[in-house]
Amino acid sequence: AKDRGKGTIAVYEAGLHAEALGKLALRSELQRAIRENELVLHYQPTVDLTTQRITGFEALVRWNHPTRGLLPPLEFIPVAEQSGLIVPLGSWVLLEACRAGAGMQSERHQPSMAVNISAQQLAKTDFVDEVVEALRCAGMPAERLVLEITESVLLDDMTNTITTLARLRDRGVRVAIDDFGTGYSSLSYLAQLPVDVLKIDKSFVDKVGDGYADASLVEAIIAMSHSMRLTTVAEGVEHSEQAAWLQDARCSLGQGYLWSRPVDLPSARALLVRGTHR
Ligand code: C2E
Ligand code: CA
Ligand code: CA
Ligand code: CA
């Protein structure tokens, strides 16, 4: 009984520290992962709702962990953001995605390549230079790069953000508002920002095509985006009823499991060559 008691205490204490230790371990492992090239990008197509053709891809990072397998971003992006590792991680993603995008270019295909950018990357004083350098290094036309920035990041440090995004757009790079609708900001407010694309969050897209009353909100978002000359992308489309509804509502593009999950580069190229993939 004595031994069991000790064991219980040890387990309890371990439990107390497990989270902190886990984060520390994860951080140093992630540092190694960036160094040792364990990160990989998967690519999910965006599709023109009218023609069903692929217009581009979004690059989504995964960690090919030596013992735990392929880890989704949710398991390491938060730690990367807390530890500042998101900056080198983000630099790697940007260059890798530009290379992939450049490699997909052909006479028939000039797909766009969208890259998720976090607040700490955007705040770097040399961020514009870094983007320009990545494009040059990869041989990727600026017009084909889309930087996805969430609504909350856009609103966080408005003055600096506007300056940075305006400089990037002068170079031809496009900017997308990611997860639109989750940040409680008005569209007319966001329209003052230098943006080109609006991505309607999955939580709203989930509600359309099924007779829900909430769909009117999505209709309003699309109508306003049109008047502001923004391209609209519906995120997380899973059913053909949703796609049909969105097309009727004049949403331009869709992205979701209906067409394809995020896939590795060879599979993404194959989707592109096949043209439409359903
Ligand atoms: P996000 O930018 O909103 O990306 C869309 C997420 O929705 C992706 O999850 C994608 O796989 C998933 N998705 C797409 N279509 C569907 C669908 O039809 N149904 C469902 N249920 N899900 C769908 P993923 O790849 O796990 O990425 C999660 C988040 O991690 C991203 O959300 C983004 O915020 C972040 N993330 C991914 N890659 C990067 C990166 O390179 N840098 C940064 N800073 N964040 C990243
Ligand atoms: Ca995104
Ligand atoms: Ca999103
Ligand atoms: Ca999201």
CSV table of N, CA, C and O in Angstrom, one decimal, residues 53 101-111 141 144 269 272-273:
chain,number,residue,atom,x,y,z
A,53,ARG,N,-13.4,24.8,-62.4
A,53,ARG,CA,-12.0,24.7,-62.6
A,53,ARG,C,-11.2,25.2,-61.4
A,53,ARG,O,-11.6,26.1,-60.7
A,101,GLY,N,4.4,26.9,-56.1
A,101,GLY,CA,3.5,27.7,-57.0
A,101,GLY,C,4.2,27.9,-58.3
A,101,GLY,O,3.6,27.8,-59.4
A,102,ALA,N,5.5,28.3,-58.3
A,102,ALA,CA,6.3,28.5,-59.5
A,102,ALA,C,6.4,27.3,-60.3
A,102,ALA,O,6.2,27.3,-61.6
A,103,GLY,N,6.5,26.1,-59.7
A,103,GLY,CA,6.6,24.8,-60.3
A,103,GLY,C,5.3,24.4,-61.0
A,103,GLY,O,5.3,23.5,-61.9
A,104,MET,N,4.2,24.9,-60.5
A,104,MET,CA,2.9,24.5,-61.1
A,104,MET,C,2.6,25.3,-62.4
A,104,MET,O,1.6,25.0,-63.1
A,105,GLN,N,3.4,26.3,-62.6
A,105,GLN,CA,3.1,27.2,-63.8
A,105,GLN,C,3.3,26.5,-65.1
A,105,GLN,O,4.3,25.9,-65.3
A,106,SER,N,2.4,26.7,-66.0
A,106,SER,CA,2.6,26.2,-67.4
A,106,SER,C,1.8,27.1,-68.3
A,106,SER,O,1.2,28.1,-67.9
A,107,GLU,N,1.9,26.7,-69.6
A,107,GLU,CA,1.1,27.6,-70.6
A,107,GLU,C,-0.4,27.6,-70.2
A,107,GLU,O,-1.1,28.5,-70.4
A,108,ARG,N,-0.8,26.4,-69.8
A,108,ARG,CA,-2.3,26.2,-69.5
A,108,ARG,C,-2.7,26.7,-68.1
A,108,ARG,O,-3.8,27.1,-67.8
A,109,HIS,N,-1.7,26.6,-67.1
A,109,HIS,CA,-2.1,26.9,-65.7
A,109,HIS,C,-1.2,27.9,-65.1
A,109,HIS,O,0.0,27.9,-65.1
A,110,GLN,N,-1.9,28.9,-64.5
A,110,GLN,CA,-1.2,29.9,-63.7
A,110,GLN,C,-1.9,30.0,-62.3
A,110,GLN,O,-2.5,31.0,-62.0
A,111,PRO,N,-2.0,28.9,-61.6
A,111,PRO,CA,-2.7,28.9,-60.3
A,111,PRO,C,-2.2,29.9,-59.3
A,111,PRO,O,-1.0,30.1,-59.2
A,141,PRO,N,5.7,34.8,-60.0
A,141,PRO,CA,5.1,36.1,-60.2
A,141,PRO,C,4.3,36.6,-59.0
A,141,PRO,O,3.5,35.8,-58.5
A,144,ARG,N,0.5,36.1,-58.5
A,144,ARG,CA,0.0,34.8,-58.2
A,144,ARG,C,0.0,34.4,-56.7
A,144,ARG,O,-0.5,33.4,-56.3
A,269,ARG,N,-0.5,18.7,-58.1
A,269,ARG,CA,-0.2,18.9,-59.6
A,269,ARG,C,-1.1,18.0,-60.4
A,269,ARG,O,-1.6,18.4,-61.5
A,272,LEU,N,-4.5,19.5,-60.8
A,272,LEU,CA,-4.4,20.7,-61.7
A,272,LEU,C,-4.4,20.2,-63.2
A,272,LEU,O,-5.1,20.8,-64.0
A,273,VAL,N,-3.6,19.2,-63.5
A,273,VAL,CA,-3.5,18.7,-64.8
A,273,VAL,C,-4.8,18.1,-65.3
A,273,VAL,O,-5.2,18.3,-66.4
